[in-house]
């Protein structure tokens, strides 16, 4: 019920602007309210983050399963509780100047910086999801494969991994929906430039950071309603991903 | 004759110089929010008041000029500050009293290690519209220019664009930061950085650029020679609290003037201007 109310609220305030936002240029002073750049920016940041995090989370989950030590899992759990703002300012102080010295064209506030930290953010969640699937199956098949003479690596690689398809996709979707909704990392690290990034080291803007940047503005201006449209979009994306996951795990 | 004038001066200085006493009889809170250019001055004034009477609590928040107007208009803060006049829509929507208390210049700044010291306004315009992208075209090293700017709601940005950009479009490469403080940090940390900053924030970590041969100093801002200037305002609801009014009067007083001058701005103060030298 609450969800429906929220949706209705967002929809109502978005209405004045709906036709206008499917455009490239965001220039409120000229009457342009295009959000394409921000939408694509969010997708670019989140997709890259998930691509970076996925192999690491598979490796980490495998390590956790094989090592039999509780501490590995505990560390991963703890990582899920780090506030994103901490990631943001640590990255701003360390990662950004480093990237700036590597890629002199860019200011360091870039697509890469954003995605790297987003990957760190979604890594624990993805790892835990894959770990759960991996652990169950590993325990199941372990005695059989060992008795057949397979090493641990062979077991993992050839027997278990192929069965993990569902879990990997679940982890990917979860990571993606977490990454696309994150505001602070994008606001601090992406540079908030109003264009599509020409390269990994170039600046860009995400939907979430855009909301923050408009928030201080003129509430009377129709551009302010763009906040609600972005809210609506994020809402719809989250719901779509979650209901997809729900249906799938059922079936 | 001279004794008369000296005692008149003395009297006026006394009038204007012991403003803090009036706060002894007040108590309560003042919440202030808005433009970041005002913060250094307001913070020192608040500290003076709170030292004299610790039952008064004054909080000062940033957020930018847009946020300042919204908050004071909605009654969330007692004083909202902006680096610009109110827009007509804002005047219509909110019933506010406005007090201009200082003149602030906006300087173009580069990193302290940058050898470029002066630029023409045409060059600044070309850099910000993306036509010039490398420092070598303006007398610096052969390296790309890292451009920084402010968010849409910023009055600092508004004034800068109106003065220097002639309505042309800003380059898409601009990295957006959200306050004067953030701008200063960004340019101070980036060797190839360039941005614009309220003069009161300029310190040794950044260098202000001489624009068309005019140094962005306090005197030039007031005399009108330096073109990129704006007034700093405080806004209150039509019926401000007594404490807010007392604070505003303090800022406008002689002591307030001293604080303003000390932070690199020029005070606007009609009353004392007539009497004090």
Short mmCIF file of C-alpha atoms in Angstrom, two decimals:
data_model
loop_
_atom_site.label_atom_id
_atom_site.label_comp_id
_atom_site.label_asym_id
_atom_site.label_seq_id
_atom_site.Cartn_x
_atom_site.Cartn_y
_atom_site.Cartn_z
CA UNK A 1 0.00 0.00 0.00
CA UNK A 2 2.80 2.32 0.95
CA UNK A 3 4.55 1.43 -2.24
CA UNK A 4 1.51 2.37 -4.30
CA UNK A 5 1.19 5.65 -2.44
CA UNK A 6 4.84 6.46 -3.04
CA UNK A 7 4.49 5.65 -6.70
CA UNK A 8 1.41 7.86 -7.00
CA UNK A 9 3.17 10.72 -5.21
CA UNK A 10 6.18 10.53 -7.50
CA UNK A 11 4.01 10.25 -10.58
CA UNK A 12 1.90 13.23 -9.64
CA UNK A 13 4.86 15.53 -9.23
CA UNK A 14 6.57 14.24 -12.35
CA UNK A 15 3.66 14.93 -14.63
CA UNK A 16 4.50 18.46 -15.75
CA UNK A 17 7.82 17.34 -17.02
CA UNK A 18 7.27 13.91 -18.48
CA UNK A 19 7.45 14.76 -22.14
CA UNK A 20 10.51 16.93 -21.79
CA UNK A 21 13.02 14.69 -20.12
CA UNK A 22 13.77 12.36 -22.98
CA UNK A 23 16.35 14.68 -24.43
CA UNK A 24 20.07 15.19 -24.38
CA UNK A 25 20.52 18.65 -22.98
CA UNK A 26 20.09 19.72 -19.40
CA UNK A 27 20.02 23.51 -19.50
CA UNK A 28 17.22 24.81 -17.30
CA UNK A 29 17.99 28.41 -18.22
CA UNK A 30 17.12 27.61 -21.83
CA UNK A 31 14.19 25.40 -20.95
CA UNK A 32 15.93 22.10 -21.70
CA UNK A 33 15.34 19.36 -19.17
CA UNK A 34 16.87 16.36 -20.87
CA UNK A 35 17.96 13.53 -18.61
CA UNK A 36 19.53 11.13 -21.10
CA UNK A 37 23.05 11.98 -20.02
CA UNK A 38 22.29 11.21 -16.40
CA UNK A 39 20.39 8.01 -17.12
CA UNK A 40 23.13 6.65 -19.34
CA UNK A 41 25.71 7.81 -16.82
CA UNK A 42 24.05 5.82 -14.05
CA UNK A 43 23.96 2.72 -16.22
CA UNK A 44 27.58 3.09 -17.27
CA UNK A 45 28.76 3.45 -13.69
CA UNK A 46 26.68 0.55 -12.38
CA UNK A 47 27.39 -1.89 -15.20
CA UNK A 48 31.12 -1.34 -14.96
CA UNK A 49 30.97 -1.69 -11.18
CA UNK A 50 29.21 -5.02 -11.42
CA UNK A 51 31.58 -6.26 -14.14
CA UNK A 52 34.53 -5.39 -11.93
CA UNK A 53 33.03 -6.91 -8.82
CA UNK A 54 31.76 -10.17 -10.29
CA UNK A 55 35.00 -12.08 -10.88
CA UNK A 56 36.33 -10.94 -7.53
CA UNK A 57 33.20 -11.99 -5.71
CA UNK A 58 33.26 -15.43 -7.34
CA UNK A 59 36.88 -15.83 -6.33
CA UNK A 60 36.28 -14.57 -2.84
CA UNK A 61 33.27 -16.82 -2.35
CA UNK A 62 35.26 -19.83 -3.54
CA UNK A 63 38.03 -18.94 -1.16
CA UNK A 64 35.59 -18.60 1.69
CA UNK A 65 34.04 -21.99 0.94
CA UNK A 66 37.34 -23.78 0.62
CA UNK A 67 39.19 -22.22 3.50
CA UNK A 68 36.82 -23.48 6.18
CA UNK A 69 37.75 -20.53 8.41
CA UNK A 70 34.95 -18.42 9.78
CA UNK A 71 37.03 -15.24 9.78
CA UNK A 72 36.82 -14.80 6.00
CA UNK A 73 33.06 -14.76 6.10
CA UNK A 74 33.02 -12.44 9.06
CA UNK A 75 35.18 -9.92 7.30
CA UNK A 76 32.83 -9.93 4.36
CA UNK A 77 29.85 -9.40 6.63
CA UNK A 78 31.59 -6.46 8.25
CA UNK A 79 32.30 -4.95 4.86
CA UNK A 80 28.59 -4.74 4.17
CA UNK A 81 28.18 -2.33 7.04
CA UNK A 82 30.72 0.30 5.99
CA UNK A 83 28.83 3.55 5.32
CA UNK A 84 29.18 4.67 1.72
CA UNK A 85 30.27 8.15 2.76
CA UNK A 86 33.43 6.61 4.20
CA UNK A 87 34.21 5.00 0.86
CA UNK A 88 33.52 8.33 -0.79
CA UNK A 89 35.86 10.57 1.13
CA UNK A 90 38.65 8.02 1.40
CA UNK A 91 38.50 7.61 -2.36
CA UNK A 92 38.41 11.38 -2.86
CA UNK A 93 41.63 11.75 -0.91
CA UNK A 94 43.52 8.73 -2.22
CA UNK A 95 42.04 7.39 -5.41
CA UNK A 96 41.24 10.63 -7.20
CA UNK A 97 44.74 12.17 -7.11
CA UNK A 98 46.16 8.80 -8.12
CA UNK A 99 43.91 8.58 -11.16
CA UNK A 100 44.68 12.18 -11.99
CA UNK A 101 48.37 11.40 -12.13
CA UNK A 102 47.75 8.32 -14.27
CA UNK A 103 45.48 9.99 -16.79
CA UNK A 104 46.54 13.59 -17.09
CA UNK A 105 43.62 14.53 -19.33
CA UNK A 106 41.13 13.86 -16.60
CA UNK A 107 40.68 15.50 -13.23
CA UNK A 108 40.60 12.18 -11.40
CA UNK A 109 36.89 12.62 -10.75
CA UNK A 110 35.81 10.08 -13.29
CA UNK A 111 33.76 7.13 -14.43
CA UNK A 112 36.53 4.78 -13.34
CA UNK A 113 36.78 6.22 -9.84
CA UNK A 114 33.04 5.94 -9.38
CA UNK A 115 32.82 2.39 -10.68
CA UNK A 116 35.82 1.16 -8.70
CA UNK A 117 34.30 2.34 -5.44
CA UNK A 118 30.83 1.15 -6.40
CA UNK A 119 32.40 -2.25 -7.06
CA UNK A 120 33.83 -2.21 -3.54
CA UNK A 121 30.41 -1.31 -2.27
CA UNK A 122 28.51 -4.12 -3.98
CA UNK A 123 31.27 -6.70 -3.58
CA UNK A 124 30.26 -7.99 -0.14
CA UNK A 125 26.62 -8.44 -1.08
CA UNK A 126 27.46 -10.24 -4.29
CA UNK A 127 30.03 -12.39 -2.56
CA UNK A 128 27.60 -13.47 0.10
CA UNK A 129 24.94 -14.37 -2.46
CA UNK A 130 27.35 -16.46 -4.47
CA UNK A 131 28.82 -17.96 -1.31
CA UNK A 132 25.46 -19.28 -0.23
CA UNK A 133 24.83 -21.02 -3.51
CA UNK A 134 28.38 -22.22 -3.75
CA UNK A 135 28.53 -23.57 -0.24
CA UNK A 136 25.38 -25.66 -0.50
CA UNK A 137 26.44 -27.24 -3.74
CA UNK A 138 30.00 -27.75 -2.71
CA UNK A 139 29.04 -29.61 0.43
CA UNK A 140 26.71 -31.68 -1.66
CA UNK A 141 29.15 -32.70 -4.34
CA UNK A 142 32.37 -32.66 -2.42
CA UNK A 143 32.54 -36.26 -1.26
CA UNK A 144 31.55 -37.57 -4.66
CA UNK A 145 34.12 -35.61 -6.59
CA UNK A 146 36.92 -36.22 -4.14
CA UNK A 147 36.28 -39.89 -4.24
CA UNK A 148 36.48 -39.66 -8.02
CA UNK A 149 39.93 -38.17 -7.70
CA UNK A 150 39.21 -34.54 -8.60
CA UNK A 151 41.14 -31.79 -6.87
CA UNK A 152 39.37 -28.94 -5.18
CA UNK A 153 40.07 -26.59 -8.05
CA UNK A 154 38.75 -29.03 -10.59
CA UNK A 155 35.65 -29.57 -8.51
CA UNK A 156 34.98 -25.94 -8.27
CA UNK A 157 35.74 -25.08 -11.83
CA UNK A 158 34.12 -27.89 -13.73
CA UNK A 159 31.41 -29.18 -11.47
CA UNK A 160 30.13 -26.37 -9.31
CA UNK A 161 30.56 -23.27 -11.42
CA UNK A 162 28.27 -24.39 -14.21
CA UNK A 163 25.56 -24.92 -11.63
CA UNK A 164 25.95 -21.44 -10.28
CA UNK A 165 24.31 -19.68 -13.20
CA UNK A 166 21.24 -18.64 -11.26
CA UNK A 167 23.21 -17.40 -8.30
CA UNK A 168 25.57 -15.42 -10.44
CA UNK A 169 22.71 -13.71 -12.20
CA UNK A 170 21.00 -13.00 -8.88
CA UNK A 171 24.18 -11.53 -7.51
CA UNK A 172 24.64 -9.42 -10.62
CA UNK A 173 21.15 -8.00 -10.47
CA UNK A 174 21.37 -7.30 -6.75
CA UNK A 175 24.71 -5.59 -7.19
CA UNK A 176 23.39 -3.57 -10.09
CA UNK A 177 20.33 -2.33 -8.25
CA UNK A 178 22.45 -1.36 -5.24
CA UNK A 179 24.97 0.43 -7.43
CA UNK A 180 22.47 2.38 -9.48
CA UNK A 181 20.76 3.74 -6.38
CA UNK A 182 23.92 4.93 -4.69
CA UNK A 183 24.18 8.69 -4.38
CA UNK A 184 27.19 9.73 -2.34
CA UNK A 185 29.84 7.85 -4.29
CA UNK A 186 28.60 9.23 -7.57
CA UNK A 187 28.25 12.74 -6.20
CA UNK A 188 31.76 12.90 -4.81
CA UNK A 189 33.69 10.87 -7.35
CA UNK A 190 32.08 11.25 -10.74
CA UNK A 191 32.88 14.91 -11.37
CA UNK A 192 29.26 15.63 -12.25
CA UNK A 193 30.11 16.83 -15.71
CA UNK A 194 27.13 17.32 -17.99
CA UNK A 195 28.26 15.05 -20.77
CA UNK A 196 28.80 11.40 -21.58
CA UNK A 197 32.28 10.27 -20.64
CA UNK A 198 34.59 9.94 -23.62
CA UNK A 199 36.79 7.47 -21.79
CA UNK A 200 37.12 5.78 -18.43
CA UNK A 201 39.06 8.69 -16.98
CA UNK A 202 36.51 11.28 -18.08
CA UNK A 203 33.90 12.83 -15.80
CA UNK A 204 30.20 12.06 -15.99
CA UNK A 205 26.99 12.51 -14.01
CA UNK A 206 24.56 10.00 -12.58
CA UNK A 207 20.84 10.34 -11.92
CA UNK A 208 21.31 10.17 -8.17
CA UNK A 209 23.98 12.87 -8.02
CA UNK A 210 21.80 14.99 -10.27
CA UNK A 211 18.99 14.90 -7.72
CA UNK A 212 21.32 16.26 -5.06
CA UNK A 213 22.61 19.00 -7.32
CA UNK A 214 19.10 20.18 -8.22
CA UNK A 215 17.80 19.98 -4.67
CA UNK A 216 19.22 23.32 -3.61
CA UNK A 217 17.71 25.06 -6.60
CA UNK A 218 14.67 27.12 -7.30
CA UNK A 219 11.66 25.09 -6.16
CA UNK A 220 9.40 27.15 -8.37
CA UNK A 221 11.27 26.29 -11.47
CA UNK A 222 9.81 23.40 -13.40
CA UNK A 223 13.25 21.80 -13.55
CA UNK A 224 12.84 20.97 -9.88
CA UNK A 225 10.26 18.35 -10.85
CA UNK A 226 13.03 16.43 -12.56
CA UNK A 227 13.84 15.18 -9.07
CA UNK A 228 10.56 13.30 -9.03
CA UNK A 229 11.03 11.88 -12.49
CA UNK A 230 14.42 10.48 -11.54
CA UNK A 231 12.90 9.15 -8.33
CA UNK A 232 10.23 7.46 -10.37
CA UNK A 233 12.77 5.94 -12.72
CA UNK A 234 14.93 4.59 -9.91
CA UNK A 235 11.85 3.24 -8.22
CA UNK A 236 10.67 1.48 -11.36
CA UNK A 237 14.11 0.01 -12.06
CA UNK A 238 14.40 -1.34 -8.51
CA UNK A 239 10.94 -2.85 -8.60
CA UNK A 240 11.56 -4.39 -11.99
CA UNK A 241 14.79 -6.02 -10.89
CA UNK A 242 13.39 -7.27 -7.63
CA UNK A 243 10.24 -8.74 -9.11
CA UNK A 244 12.31 -10.41 -11.81
CA UNK A 245 14.45 -11.98 -9.15
CA UNK A 246 11.44 -13.04 -7.18
CA UNK A 247 9.72 -14.70 -10.13
CA UNK A 248 12.86 -16.42 -11.16
CA UNK A 249 13.81 -17.89 -7.86
CA UNK A 250 10.30 -19.20 -7.55
CA UNK A 251 10.28 -20.82 -10.94
CA UNK B 1 35.47 72.66 17.65
CA UNK B 2 37.92 69.84 17.55
CA UNK B 3 36.84 68.67 20.97
CA UNK B 4 33.28 68.61 19.71
CA UNK B 5 34.15 66.44 16.75
CA UNK B 6 36.38 64.16 18.78
CA UNK B 7 33.66 63.62 21.34
CA UNK B 8 31.12 63.10 18.58
CA UNK B 9 33.41 60.47 17.06
CA UNK B 10 33.98 58.95 20.46
CA UNK B 11 30.27 58.92 21.15
CA UNK B 12 29.49 57.30 17.82
CA UNK B 13 32.22 54.78 18.25
CA UNK B 14 30.76 53.92 21.61
CA UNK B 15 27.35 53.70 20.03
CA UNK B 16 28.63 51.48 17.30
CA UNK B 17 31.33 49.72 19.26
CA UNK B 18 29.66 47.90 22.12
CA UNK B 19 27.01 46.06 20.23
CA UNK B 20 27.67 42.81 22.04
CA UNK B 21 26.14 44.19 25.25
CA UNK B 22 22.68 44.02 23.77
CA UNK B 23 22.98 40.25 23.60
CA UNK B 24 23.30 39.95 27.36
CA UNK B 25 19.57 40.32 27.73
CA UNK B 26 18.62 37.81 25.04
CA UNK B 27 18.43 34.07 25.03
CA UNK B 28 17.51 31.47 22.47
CA UNK B 29 18.69 30.12 19.13
CA UNK B 30 19.43 31.52 15.74
CA UNK B 31 19.59 29.09 12.82
CA UNK B 32 21.25 30.38 9.68
CA UNK B 33 21.60 28.61 6.35
CA UNK B 34 22.42 29.44 2.76
CA UNK B 35 25.33 30.78 0.76
CA UNK B 36 28.79 29.58 1.60
CA UNK B 37 30.50 32.91 0.92
CA UNK B 38 28.93 34.37 4.07
CA UNK B 39 30.09 31.65 6.40
CA UNK B 40 33.47 33.03 7.51
CA UNK B 41 32.00 36.37 8.55
CA UNK B 42 28.88 34.98 10.19
CA UNK B 43 30.87 32.36 12.02
CA UNK B 44 33.14 34.91 13.65
CA UNK B 45 30.20 37.12 14.58
CA UNK B 46 28.38 34.13 16.04
CA UNK B 47 31.40 33.17 18.04
CA UNK B 48 31.61 36.66 19.54
CA UNK B 49 27.95 36.59 20.51
CA UNK B 50 28.10 33.13 22.01
CA UNK B 51 31.19 34.03 24.02
CA UNK B 52 29.45 37.02 25.55
CA UNK B 53 26.27 35.10 26.34
CA UNK B 54 26.44 31.33 26.29
CA UNK B 55 22.72 30.81 26.59
CA UNK B 56 22.46 31.90 22.96
CA UNK B 57 23.09 29.18 20.38
CA UNK B 58 23.79 30.12 16.80
CA UNK B 59 24.13 27.48 14.09
CA UNK B 60 25.37 28.24 10.59
CA UNK B 61 24.87 25.85 7.71
CA UNK B 62 25.77 26.07 4.04
CA UNK B 63 23.80 24.54 1.20
CA UNK B 64 24.09 27.37 -1.26
CA UNK B 65 21.97 30.44 -1.94
CA UNK B 66 19.07 28.43 -3.34
CA UNK B 67 18.82 26.40 -0.16
CA UNK B 68 19.06 29.56 1.96
CA UNK B 69 15.99 31.10 0.37
CA UNK B 70 13.98 27.88 0.54
CA UNK B 71 14.76 27.31 4.17
CA UNK B 72 14.02 30.78 5.43
CA UNK B 73 10.91 30.93 3.24
CA UNK B 74 9.65 27.68 4.74
CA UNK B 75 10.42 28.86 8.24
CA UNK B 76 13.07 26.22 8.84
CA UNK B 77 15.76 28.75 9.70
CA UNK B 78 15.69 32.24 11.17
CA UNK B 79 18.06 33.81 8.67
CA UNK B 80 18.66 32.68 5.10
CA UNK B 81 21.70 33.99 3.28
CA UNK B 82 22.23 34.48 -0.43
CA UNK B 83 24.92 35.84 -2.67
CA UNK B 84 22.35 37.48 -4.88
CA UNK B 85 19.08 39.39 -4.86
CA UNK B 86 15.90 37.36 -4.59
CA UNK B 87 14.39 36.26 -7.87
CA UNK B 88 10.94 37.68 -8.67
CA UNK B 89 9.35 34.24 -8.18
CA UNK B 90 11.00 33.99 -4.78
CA UNK B 91 9.80 37.44 -3.79
CA UNK B 92 6.29 36.42 -4.78
CA UNK B 93 6.33 33.11 -3.02
CA UNK B 94 7.99 34.11 0.24
CA UNK B 95 7.49 37.29 2.26
CA UNK B 96 11.02 38.16 3.26
CA UNK B 97 13.00 41.15 4.48
CA UNK B 98 16.40 41.48 2.82
CA UNK B 99 19.52 43.05 4.27
CA UNK B 100 22.62 43.56 2.14
CA UNK B 101 25.63 43.59 4.40
CA UNK B 102 28.74 43.23 2.27
CA UNK B 103 30.16 43.32 -1.21
CA UNK B 104 31.97 40.21 -2.36
CA UNK B 105 34.06 39.76 -5.43
CA UNK B 106 34.39 36.50 -7.29
CA UNK B 107 37.89 35.68 -8.39
CA UNK B 108 39.02 33.25 -11.03
CA UNK B 109 41.48 30.97 -9.27
CA UNK B 110 44.16 28.53 -10.25
CA UNK B 111 46.42 26.27 -8.27
CA UNK B 112 49.16 27.98 -6.27
CA UNK B 113 51.88 26.33 -8.38
CA UNK B 114 50.45 27.47 -11.70
CA UNK B 115 52.65 30.01 -13.46
CA UNK B 116 49.71 31.69 -15.21
CA UNK B 117 48.97 34.91 -13.33
CA UNK B 118 46.69 36.88 -15.55
CA UNK B 119 44.03 36.29 -18.13
CA UNK B 120 41.72 38.40 -20.22
CA UNK B 121 37.99 37.99 -19.83
CA UNK B 122 37.84 36.69 -23.39
CA UNK B 123 40.31 33.96 -22.46
CA UNK B 124 38.30 33.02 -19.40
CA UNK B 125 35.22 32.88 -21.56
CA UNK B 126 36.94 30.66 -24.12
CA UNK B 127 38.23 28.35 -21.44
CA UNK B 128 34.84 27.97 -19.82
CA UNK B 129 33.06 27.41 -23.12
CA UNK B 130 35.58 24.76 -24.06
CA UNK B 131 37.34 26.55 -26.90
CA UNK B 132 40.67 26.63 -25.09
CA UNK B 133 41.52 23.29 -23.50
CA UNK B 134 45.23 23.45 -22.83
CA UNK B 135 47.22 25.71 -20.56
CA UNK B 136 49.82 26.36 -23.26
CA UNK B 137 47.42 28.68 -25.13
CA UNK B 138 47.24 31.04 -22.18
CA UNK B 139 50.86 31.08 -21.17
CA UNK B 140 51.15 27.96 -19.06
CA UNK B 141 52.52 24.44 -19.43
CA UNK B 142 51.50 22.08 -22.19
CA UNK B 143 48.86 20.31 -20.17
CA UNK B 144 45.08 20.08 -20.25
CA UNK B 145 43.01 22.56 -18.25
CA UNK B 146 40.93 20.97 -15.52
CA UNK B 147 37.79 23.09 -15.23
CA UNK B 148 35.74 23.35 -12.09
CA UNK B 149 32.35 25.00 -11.63
CA UNK B 150 29.42 25.19 -9.25
CA UNK B 151 26.02 23.58 -9.12
CA UNK B 152 22.92 25.15 -10.77
CA UNK B 153 21.59 26.71 -7.57
CA UNK B 154 24.77 28.61 -6.74
CA UNK B 155 24.64 32.40 -6.68
CA UNK B 156 28.40 32.47 -7.10
CA UNK B 157 27.97 30.60 -10.36
CA UNK B 158 25.12 32.84 -11.42
CA UNK B 159 27.11 36.02 -10.94
CA UNK B 160 30.21 34.56 -12.56
CA UNK B 161 28.31 33.42 -15.64
CA UNK B 162 26.44 36.66 -16.08
CA UNK B 163 29.62 38.71 -15.78
CA UNK B 164 31.92 36.61 -17.90
CA UNK B 165 30.06 34.29 -20.17
CA UNK B 166 27.71 36.50 -22.16
CA UNK B 167 25.10 33.77 -22.33
CA UNK B 168 27.30 31.25 -24.08
CA UNK B 169 27.09 27.61 -23.14
CA UNK B 170 29.43 26.14 -20.61
CA UNK B 171 31.68 23.28 -21.65
CA UNK B 172 30.37 19.82 -20.86
CA UNK B 173 33.70 18.89 -19.33
CA UNK B 174 33.17 21.10 -16.31
CA UNK B 175 33.51 19.25 -13.01
CA UNK B 176 30.77 20.40 -10.66
CA UNK B 177 31.46 20.99 -6.97
CA UNK B 178 28.88 21.99 -4.45
CA UNK B 179 30.24 24.92 -2.42
CA UNK B 180 32.91 27.62 -2.23
CA UNK B 181 34.85 25.48 0.21
CA UNK B 182 34.71 22.47 -2.09
CA UNK B 183 35.84 24.63 -5.00
CA UNK B 184 38.83 25.87 -3.05
CA UNK B 185 39.86 22.32 -2.05
CA UNK B 186 39.44 21.06 -5.58
CA UNK B 187 41.59 23.77 -7.16
CA UNK B 188 44.14 23.67 -4.34
CA UNK B 189 44.66 19.94 -4.87
CA UNK B 190 44.71 19.92 -8.67
CA UNK B 191 47.85 21.39 -10.29
CA UNK B 192 46.04 21.93 -13.53
CA UNK B 193 42.82 23.16 -12.01
CA UNK B 194 40.93 26.38 -12.61
CA UNK B 195 37.74 27.60 -10.99
CA UNK B 196 35.95 30.58 -9.53
CA UNK B 197 35.75 31.46 -5.89
CA UNK B 198 34.40 34.08 -3.51
CA UNK B 199 37.30 36.42 -2.71
CA UNK B 200 36.84 35.87 0.99
CA UNK B 201 37.84 32.24 0.52
CA UNK B 202 41.06 32.90 -1.36
CA UNK B 203 44.14 31.97 0.63
CA UNK B 204 47.67 30.71 0.00
CA UNK B 205 46.58 27.40 -1.40
CA UNK B 206 45.10 28.99 -4.51
CA UNK B 207 46.06 31.97 -6.60
CA UNK B 208 43.58 34.50 -7.89
CA UNK B 209 43.97 35.57 -11.48
CA UNK B 210 44.33 39.18 -12.51
CA UNK B 211 41.44 39.73 -14.87
CA UNK B 212 41.94 42.19 -17.76
CA UNK B 213 44.75 43.71 -15.75
CA UNK B 214 42.68 44.24 -12.60
CA UNK B 215 43.59 42.44 -9.41
CA UNK B 216 40.57 40.92 -7.65
CA UNK B 217 41.07 42.73 -4.40
CA UNK B 218 38.62 44.14 -1.95
CA UNK B 219 39.31 47.74 -3.01
CA UNK B 220 38.86 47.01 -6.67
CA UNK B 221 35.65 45.18 -5.96
CA UNK B 222 34.18 48.16 -4.16
CA UNK B 223 35.44 50.84 -6.50
CA UNK B 224 33.75 48.98 -9.33
CA UNK B 225 36.90 48.35 -11.26
CA UNK B 226 36.78 44.61 -10.78
CA UNK B 227 33.69 43.61 -12.66
CA UNK B 228 32.66 40.35 -11.04
CA UNK B 229 30.99 41.41 -7.82
CA UNK B 230 27.83 40.78 -5.91
CA UNK B 231 26.24 41.79 -2.64
CA UNK B 232 25.87 39.35 0.21
CA UNK B 233 22.39 39.30 1.69
CA UNK B 234 20.68 38.07 4.80
CA UNK B 235 16.96 37.43 4.57
CA UNK B 236 14.45 37.00 7.38
CA UNK B 237 10.69 36.55 7.52
CA UNK B 238 8.74 39.80 7.64
CA UNK B 239 8.62 39.46 11.45
CA UNK B 240 12.05 38.28 12.51
CA UNK B 241 12.71 37.20 16.07
CA UNK B 242 14.22 39.84 18.32
CA UNK B 243 17.39 37.82 18.57
CA UNK B 244 17.75 37.57 14.78
CA UNK B 245 17.23 41.30 14.47
CA UNK B 246 19.87 41.90 17.12
CA UNK B 247 22.30 39.66 15.25
CA UNK B 248 21.68 41.44 11.97
CA UNK B 249 22.18 44.81 13.66
CA UNK B 250 25.43 43.50 15.08
CA UNK B 251 26.68 42.53 11.61
CA UNK B 252 25.76 45.97 10.32
CA UNK B 253 27.51 47.71 13.21
CA UNK B 254 31.07 48.92 13.56
CA UNK B 255 32.28 45.66 14.99
CA UNK B 256 30.49 43.82 12.22
CA UNK B 257 32.26 46.00 9.68
CA UNK B 258 35.60 45.06 11.18
CA UNK B 259 34.82 41.38 10.92
CA UNK B 260 33.69 41.77 7.32
CA UNK B 261 36.83 43.67 6.35
CA UNK B 262 39.05 41.18 8.10
CA UNK B 263 37.67 38.36 5.98
CA UNK B 264 38.30 40.13 2.73
CA UNK B 265 34.87 41.60 1.94
CA UNK B 266 33.69 45.20 1.89
CA UNK B 267 30.97 46.20 4.33
CA UNK B 268 27.80 48.01 3.33
CA UNK B 269 26.64 50.05 6.23
CA UNK B 270 24.58 53.19 5.56
CA UNK B 271 24.37 54.56 9.12
CA UNK B 272 27.97 54.54 10.24
CA UNK B 273 29.17 55.53 6.80
CA UNK B 274 27.85 59.01 7.47
CA UNK B 275 29.59 59.51 10.75
CA UNK B 276 32.67 57.33 11.03
CA UNK B 277 35.69 57.95 8.83
#
